[in-house]
Amino acid sequence: MILGYVLTWTGFISALAASALYLGAGLGKDSLRRYARFAFGLMAACLAASAAYLLYLIINHRFEVEYVAQYSSRELPLYYLISCFWGGQQGTFLLWAMYGGFVGLVLMATSRAWESWTMHFLGLVQCFLLMLLVLKNPFLTTPMAPPDGQGLNPLLQDPWMVIHPPMLFLGFTSMVVPFVFALAALAKNDMEGWIRPVLPWALFGSLVLGTGLVMGGYWAYKVLGWGGYWGWDPVENSSLIPWLTNTALIHGVMLQRSNGSLKRTNLLLAIFSFLMVVWGTFLTRSGVLADFSVHSFLDLGITGHLVAFIVVFAVLGLGLFAWRFRSIDAGPAYSSVLSREFFTLAGVIVLAIGALMTLLGMSSPLLSRLFGPPSSVQTPYYNTVMLPLAVLAAFGSALGVVLKWRANGNQVWRKFLWPLVISGACATGLAVWRVHRPDWLILCSAAMFLLFSNLWAYLGRQQKDPVKAGPYLAHSGFALVLVGVVLSNGYATSARVQLVRGQAAHMLGYDMTYRGIKPTPDGKQMAVIDVQHGREAFTLKPRIYFSAFNQGVMRKPAIRRYPGHDLYVAPIDETNPSLIAGQMELREREVQDIGMYRARFDGLRTENQEAMMRGGSGAIYADLTLTDKDGVEHHVSPALKVSPGQQSHPGSMPGGLGQVELLGMQVGEKKVRLGFRGPGLPPGEVEVTRGEVKDLGAATVQFTGFRIPDMKEMSEGRGTVFADLQVTPRGGRPQVVAPAISIAPPTDETVKAKLPDGAGEVKIVDLKADEGVVKLDWANVPGLGDVPPALEVEVTLKPLIAFFWVGTLMVSVGFLLTLFRRARDYSKVKTA
């Protein structure tokens, strides 16, 4: 689209001009500032127009634009069409650059004496972002427009994903402001003046980035079905690291304002906060972590430019810092250990170490590549390094918020008496309840001490100005977050069960009755589960459906929230055991025996694939070759048809001996899961060890042992050996059957045993008495009774998870109140 190209190029040239003109103004040519402002304003206008134009193209289904065709479709409602804007990399870079333009306009209006230098460096950052858009332009067109787009990833079709990415990128953008202030301070050799205007911006950055992180965590919790909200994925870490360094900067600036210390530290924190944003962008968008992150983007061919992005600004920031290093003088950070200065400094150090350890973990695939095959660290690494840091942060924050700046008298310990008593009582209660791990109990105790210290300190203030409650609220929220993390993850209770349709099952205090799969209004499918909990009755509707976009089964949990816990039900699989005599998984070209046939999976075949990608009708076939005992090949193609719901269409077995059904597939691994049913398809021979439980699809069988009624006769080489089996049909009661072998030389005779309800027969094929193993042959198992379908689910009770969500909300509100307060203070100074 020509207009898009014109806007992008005009914005890029304007950013270059604005940066150059602001440099001239910073060097003393103040008359250039008006032209610099015009150039920057033009750039911001071009970016806003580009974003509006791309959004227009998406909403109007202009599929001649590649980006629109790749990330949107006609079936999407308006709000999801809007979220298609940031569905791909080009859209996110455009969003980031547009935010940079808006932030620059605010900075231009508020920074006053700092305008020229801060806007010069911000203009340079905008040049790089616009260069990426020039290289990978979102307005690139295709010679032939498809009739519909490929659509948006179903995982992203959630209301939280409409606001989570914009919030996160606003947080990324806000990290640039402390960075350009730090560079401006170094350029002007003014290490004091920048901390007052930068503080509101740093607070804004932690507020927005932290809120974006929480939104992403909540989306993962309610959509992905693994029950967590934080997985230490590189994409998550790439946002957490700048949040930690920026929050350390906030505390460092407060300390610098108090006693003039930490000047070098604050400059470095401001520089590294932005560099970590760029480093995280490189790791997650260059494709280098494609094998280690579920969020990582594929390489768009911009890796070299992202590296240049990092190198240029690292050299610029650290070079200026090295240039001014000797001229930066700072006093001691604290004069007494018993002071707020000391514990504020400790907080800065703990936050910085947390960022460093997270950075090392996130970068481990690149670091380990230097010494061998790349590998990533797992969650236990982060838990091990972060837990002691969290204890130190909680305990130090509790002391720091109660103590005064500079020296405190020896009587100050009295202020901690009641918080210590109350938090100790709470910790004792947790220990009595179930928190027995010492490290978790210590963390919860420190968090409780932090919570009650803040409450005590704020309630003890003579003037309880709500605007000044920000730090107390944020620290109290942090305490609740820590307790919520420990309790909701460490003491969750889970059970994986099969819910048979129409039959109530009791688990974890709830009676659940599966009612079957039902269609949803948007053409997908959900499982309906009636739940009875005491006098309370409700219905849960977790989703489970096939997605043509992802070529796999999508699962979305159902959550019932209580003040004390969440009931979290995640669907796993739905089976129809009354129809399935045997199941098998086959990779492409793999061969396995099933009953009297040898089955080979020849591959998947799709019908109307493009229509399915757009949400229309189509089908996926699994082509099979069945070879009978005479060597004759029969071709069968069970299918999964989408129109727009999903229906299984079994393939007929040769000779009318049964059917084969496509139960699931993993397209990437070229693997299918098949179900066979019919009188000619017993599950075949099964070997069972004493005590072992085998799942035969329609029933489970447990071999309890051999039984020989007459040992004397057996010692003479004659007699009967029984194999005692406990057979449990799905949804039925266990029953004991005993096939046998009658030993009567010269020939032995097998004695079949009838299965429950006349559902078939089982006989012994072979036995190894010394090893306690018996091989069984099953016949006519498909007639095992009228067994209804079953839904396998994982049910989890997550205690006090509300502490985590309420705590994150309190942290955000605390940052917001403090932002208002510091912006007001700066405004007063500015107009004085």
JSON list of N, CA, C and O in Angstrom, two decimals, residues 739-767:
[
{"chain": "A", "resi": 739, "resn": "PRO", "atom": "N", "xyz": [-9.58, -67.30, 33.57]},
{"chain": "A", "resi": 739, "resn": "PRO", "atom": "CA", "xyz": [-9.25, -68.24, 32.49]},
{"chain": "A", "resi": 739, "resn": "PRO", "atom": "C", "xyz": [-8.19, -69.23, 33.03]},
{"chain": "A", "resi": 739, "resn": "PRO", "atom": "O", "xyz": [-7.50, -68.94, 34.01]},
{"chain": "A", "resi": 740, "resn": "ALA", "atom": "N", "xyz": [-8.10, -70.37, 32.35]},
{"chain": "A", "resi": 740, "resn": "ALA", "atom": "CA", "xyz": [-7.21, -71.40, 32.90]},
{"chain": "A", "resi": 740, "resn": "ALA", "atom": "C", "xyz": [-6.56, -72.21, 31.78]},
{"chain": "A", "resi": 740, "resn": "ALA", "atom": "O", "xyz": [-6.97, -72.15, 30.62]},
{"chain": "A", "resi": 741, "resn": "ILE", "atom": "N", "xyz": [-5.53, -72.93, 32.17]},
{"chain": "A", "resi": 741, "resn": "ILE", "atom": "CA", "xyz": [-4.90, -73.91, 31.30]},
{"chain": "A", "resi": 741, "resn": "ILE", "atom": "C", "xyz": [-4.96, -75.26, 32.03]},
{"chain": "A", "resi": 741, "resn": "ILE", "atom": "O", "xyz": [-4.49, -75.37, 33.17]},
{"chain": "A", "resi": 742, "resn": "SER", "atom": "N", "xyz": [-5.54, -76.24, 31.35]},
{"chain": "A", "resi": 742, "resn": "SER", "atom": "CA", "xyz": [-5.61, -77.59, 31.91]},
{"chain": "A", "resi": 742, "resn": "SER", "atom": "C", "xyz": [-4.47, -78.40, 31.31]},
{"chain": "A", "resi": 742, "resn": "SER", "atom": "O", "xyz": [-4.40, -78.59, 30.10]},
{"chain": "A", "resi": 743, "resn": "ILE", "atom": "N", "xyz": [-3.57, -78.85, 32.18]},
{"chain": "A", "resi": 743, "resn": "ILE", "atom": "CA", "xyz": [-2.38, -79.57, 31.73]},
{"chain": "A", "resi": 743, "resn": "ILE", "atom": "C", "xyz": [-2.68, -81.07, 31.81]},
{"chain": "A", "resi": 743, "resn": "ILE", "atom": "O", "xyz": [-2.92, -81.61, 32.90]},
{"chain": "A", "resi": 744, "resn": "ALA", "atom": "N", "xyz": [-2.72, -81.69, 30.63]},
{"chain": "A", "resi": 744, "resn": "ALA", "atom": "CA", "xyz": [-3.02, -83.11, 30.56]},
{"chain": "A", "resi": 744, "resn": "ALA", "atom": "C", "xyz": [-2.25, -83.70, 29.39]},
{"chain": "A", "resi": 744, "resn": "ALA", "atom": "O", "xyz": [-2.74, -83.73, 28.25]},
{"chain": "A", "resi": 745, "resn": "PRO", "atom": "N", "xyz": [-0.96, -84.06, 29.63]},
{"chain": "A", "resi": 745, "resn": "PRO", "atom": "CA", "xyz": [-0.12, -84.56, 28.55]},
{"chain": "A", "resi": 745, "resn": "PRO", "atom": "C", "xyz": [-0.83, -85.65, 27.73]},
{"chain": "A", "resi": 745, "resn": "PRO", "atom": "O", "xyz": [-1.57, -86.46, 28.31]},
{"chain": "A", "resi": 746, "resn": "PRO", "atom": "N", "xyz": [-0.70, -85.71, 26.45]},
{"chain": "A", "resi": 746, "resn": "PRO", "atom": "CA", "xyz": [0.32, -84.99, 25.68]},
{"chain": "A", "resi": 746, "resn": "PRO", "atom": "C", "xyz": [-0.07, -83.59, 25.26]},
{"chain": "A", "resi": 746, "resn": "PRO", "atom": "O", "xyz": [0.76, -82.86, 24.71]},
{"chain": "A", "resi": 747, "resn": "THR", "atom": "N", "xyz": [-1.31, -83.15, 25.48]},
{"chain": "A", "resi": 747, "resn": "THR", "atom": "CA", "xyz": [-1.72, -81.81, 25.04]},
{"chain": "A", "resi": 747, "resn": "THR", "atom": "C", "xyz": [-2.29, -81.03, 26.22]},
{"chain": "A", "resi": 747, "resn": "THR", "atom": "O", "xyz": [-2.87, -81.60, 27.15]},
{"chain": "A", "resi": 748, "resn": "ASP", "atom": "N", "xyz": [-2.09, -79.72, 26.13]},
{"chain": "A", "resi": 748, "resn": "ASP", "atom": "CA", "xyz": [-2.69, -78.84, 27.13]},
{"chain": "A", "resi": 748, "resn": "ASP", "atom": "C", "xyz": [-3.93, -78.20, 26.53]},
{"chain": "A", "resi": 748, "resn": "ASP", "atom": "O", "xyz": [-4.02, -77.96, 25.33]},
{"chain": "A", "resi": 749, "resn": "GLU", "atom": "N", "xyz": [-4.87, -77.88, 27.37]},
{"chain": "A", "resi": 749, "resn": "GLU", "atom": "CA", "xyz": [-6.13, -77.30, 26.90]},
{"chain": "A", "resi": 749, "resn": "GLU", "atom": "C", "xyz": [-6.38, -75.97, 27.59]},
{"chain": "A", "resi": 749, "resn": "GLU", "atom": "O", "xyz": [-6.26, -75.87, 28.81]},
{"chain": "A", "resi": 750, "resn": "THR", "atom": "N", "xyz": [-6.68, -74.93, 26.80]},
{"chain": "A", "resi": 750, "resn": "THR", "atom": "CA", "xyz": [-7.03, -73.63, 27.38]},
{"chain": "A", "resi": 750, "resn": "THR", "atom": "C", "xyz": [-8.51, -73.60, 27.69]},
{"chain": "A", "resi": 750, "resn": "THR", "atom": "O", "xyz": [-9.34, -74.10, 26.92]},
{"chain": "A", "resi": 751, "resn": "VAL", "atom": "N", "xyz": [-8.82, -73.01, 28.81]},
{"chain": "A", "resi": 751, "resn": "VAL", "atom": "CA", "xyz": [-10.21, -72.88, 29.25]},
{"chain": "A", "resi": 751, "resn": "VAL", "atom": "C", "xyz": [-10.57, -71.40, 29.28]},
{"chain": "A", "resi": 751, "resn": "VAL", "atom": "O", "xyz": [-10.01, -70.63, 30.06]},
{"chain": "A", "resi": 752, "resn": "LYS", "atom": "N", "xyz": [-11.47, -70.98, 28.39]},
{"chain": "A", "resi": 752, "resn": "LYS", "atom": "CA", "xyz": [-11.85, -69.56, 28.32]},
{"chain": "A", "resi": 752, "resn": "LYS", "atom": "C", "xyz": [-12.70, -69.18, 29.52]},
{"chain": "A", "resi": 752, "resn": "LYS", "atom": "O", "xyz": [-13.40, -70.01, 30.10]},
{"chain": "A", "resi": 753, "resn": "ALA", "atom": "N", "xyz": [-12.64, -67.89, 29.84]},
{"chain": "A", "resi": 753, "resn": "ALA", "atom": "CA", "xyz": [-13.49, -67.35, 30.90]},
{"chain": "A", "resi": 753, "resn": "ALA", "atom": "C", "xyz": [-14.41, -66.29, 30.30]},
{"chain": "A", "resi": 753, "resn": "ALA", "atom": "O", "xyz": [-13.98, -65.50, 29.44]},
{"chain": "A", "resi": 754, "resn": "LYS", "atom": "N", "xyz": [-15.64, -66.30, 30.73]},
{"chain": "A", "resi": 754, "resn": "LYS", "atom": "CA", "xyz": [-16.61, -65.31, 30.23]},
{"chain": "A", "resi": 754, "resn": "LYS", "atom": "C", "xyz": [-16.39, -63.97, 30.94]},
{"chain": "A", "resi": 754, "resn": "LYS", "atom": "O", "xyz": [-16.19, -63.93, 32.17]},
{"chain": "A", "resi": 755, "resn": "LEU", "atom": "N", "xyz": [-16.45, -62.92, 30.16]},
{"chain": "A", "resi": 755, "resn": "LEU", "atom": "CA", "xyz": [-16.34, -61.57, 30.73]},
{"chain": "A", "resi": 755, "resn": "LEU", "atom": "C", "xyz": [-17.66, -61.15, 31.33]},
{"chain": "A", "resi": 755, "resn": "LEU", "atom": "O", "xyz": [-18.71, -61.74, 31.04]},
{"chain": "A", "resi": 756, "resn": "PRO", "atom": "N", "xyz": [-17.67, -60.14, 32.19]},
{"chain": "A", "resi": 756, "resn": "PRO", "atom": "CA", "xyz": [-18.92, -59.70, 32.83]},
{"chain": "A", "resi": 756, "resn": "PRO", "atom": "C", "xyz": [-19.99, -59.32, 31.80]},
{"chain": "A", "resi": 756, "resn": "PRO", "atom": "O", "xyz": [-19.69, -58.78, 30.74]},
{"chain": "A", "resi": 757, "resn": "ASP", "atom": "N", "xyz": [-21.24, -59.63, 32.14]},
{"chain": "A", "resi": 757, "resn": "ASP", "atom": "CA", "xyz": [-22.39, -59.24, 31.33]},
{"chain": "A", "resi": 757, "resn": "ASP", "atom": "C", "xyz": [-22.33, -59.85, 29.93]},
{"chain": "A", "resi": 757, "resn": "ASP", "atom": "O", "xyz": [-22.86, -59.27, 28.98]},
{"chain": "A", "resi": 758, "resn": "GLY", "atom": "N", "xyz": [-21.68, -60.97, 29.78]},
{"chain": "A", "resi": 758, "resn": "GLY", "atom": "CA", "xyz": [-21.60, -61.62, 28.48]},
{"chain": "A", "resi": 758, "resn": "GLY", "atom": "C", "xyz": [-20.90, -60.79, 27.44]},
{"chain": "A", "resi": 758, "resn": "GLY", "atom": "O", "xyz": [-21.25, -60.81, 26.26]},
{"chain": "A", "resi": 759, "resn": "ALA", "atom": "N", "xyz": [-19.91, -60.04, 27.89]},
{"chain": "A", "resi": 759, "resn": "ALA", "atom": "CA", "xyz": [-19.27, -59.07, 27.00]},
{"chain": "A", "resi": 759, "resn": "ALA", "atom": "C", "xyz": [-18.06, -59.64, 26.29]},
{"chain": "A", "resi": 759, "resn": "ALA", "atom": "O", "xyz": [-17.25, -58.89, 25.77]},
{"chain": "A", "resi": 760, "resn": "GLY", "atom": "N", "xyz": [-17.91, -60.91, 26.22]},
{"chain": "A", "resi": 760, "resn": "GLY", "atom": "CA", "xyz": [-16.78, -61.48, 25.50]},
{"chain": "A", "resi": 760, "resn": "GLY", "atom": "C", "xyz": [-16.09, -62.55, 26.31]},
{"chain": "A", "resi": 760, "resn": "GLY", "atom": "O", "xyz": [-16.60, -63.02, 27.35]},
{"chain": "A", "resi": 761, "resn": "GLU", "atom": "N", "xyz": [-14.94, -62.94, 25.83]},
{"chain": "A", "resi": 761, "resn": "GLU", "atom": "CA", "xyz": [-14.20, -64.03, 26.48]},
{"chain": "A", "resi": 761, "resn": "GLU", "atom": "C", "xyz": [-12.72, -63.66, 26.56]},
{"chain": "A", "resi": 761, "resn": "GLU", "atom": "O", "xyz": [-12.22, -62.84, 25.79]},
{"chain": "A", "resi": 762, "resn": "VAL", "atom": "N", "xyz": [-12.06, -64.33, 27.49]},
{"chain": "A", "resi": 762, "resn": "VAL", "atom": "CA", "xyz": [-10.61, -64.13, 27.61]},
{"chain": "A", "resi": 762, "resn": "VAL", "atom": "C", "xyz": [-9.99, -65.52, 27.86]},
{"chain": "A", "resi": 762, "resn": "VAL", "atom": "O", "xyz": [-10.56, -66.35, 28.55]},
{"chain": "A", "resi": 763, "resn": "LYS", "atom": "N", "xyz": [-8.84, -65.73, 27.23]},
{"chain": "A", "resi": 763, "resn": "LYS", "atom": "CA", "xyz": [-8.17, -67.01, 27.44]},
{"chain": "A", "resi": 763, "resn": "LYS", "atom": "C", "xyz": [-6.67, -66.77, 27.60]},
{"chain": "A", "resi": 763, "resn": "LYS", "atom": "O", "xyz": [-6.13, -65.73, 27.20]},
{"chain": "A", "resi": 764, "resn": "ILE", "atom": "N", "xyz": [-6.02, -67.75, 28.21]},
{"chain": "A", "resi": 764, "resn": "ILE", "atom": "CA", "xyz": [-4.58, -67.67, 28.41]},
{"chain": "A", "resi": 764, "resn": "ILE", "atom": "C", "xyz": [-3.86, -68.13, 27.16]},
{"chain": "A", "resi": 764, "resn": "ILE", "atom": "O", "xyz": [-4.16, -69.22, 26.63]},
{"chain": "A", "resi": 765, "resn": "VAL", "atom": "N", "xyz": [-2.93, -67.35, 26.68]},
{"chain": "A", "resi": 765, "resn": "VAL", "atom": "CA", "xyz": [-2.10, -67.72, 25.54]},
{"chain": "A", "resi": 765, "resn": "VAL", "atom": "C", "xyz": [-0.78, -68.32, 26.03]},
{"chain": "A", "resi": 765, "resn": "VAL", "atom": "O", "xyz": [-0.28, -69.31, 25.50]},
{"chain": "A", "resi": 766, "resn": "ASP", "atom": "N", "xyz": [-0.23, -67.72, 27.07]},
{"chain": "A", "resi": 766, "resn": "ASP", "atom": "CA", "xyz": [1.04, -68.18, 27.59]},
{"chain": "A", "resi": 766, "resn": "ASP", "atom": "C", "xyz": [1.16, -67.71, 29.03]},
{"chain": "A", "resi": 766, "resn": "ASP", "atom": "O", "xyz": [0.49, -66.75, 29.44]},
{"chain": "A", "resi": 767, "resn": "LEU", "atom": "N", "xyz": [1.99, -68.38, 29.77]},
{"chain": "A", "resi": 767, "resn": "LEU", "atom": "CA", "xyz": [2.22, -67.93, 31.14]},
{"chain": "A", "resi": 767, "resn": "LEU", "atom": "C", "xyz": [3.66, -68.21, 31.53]},
{"chain": "A", "resi": 767, "resn": "LEU", "atom": "O", "xyz": [4.29, -69.15, 31.04]}
]
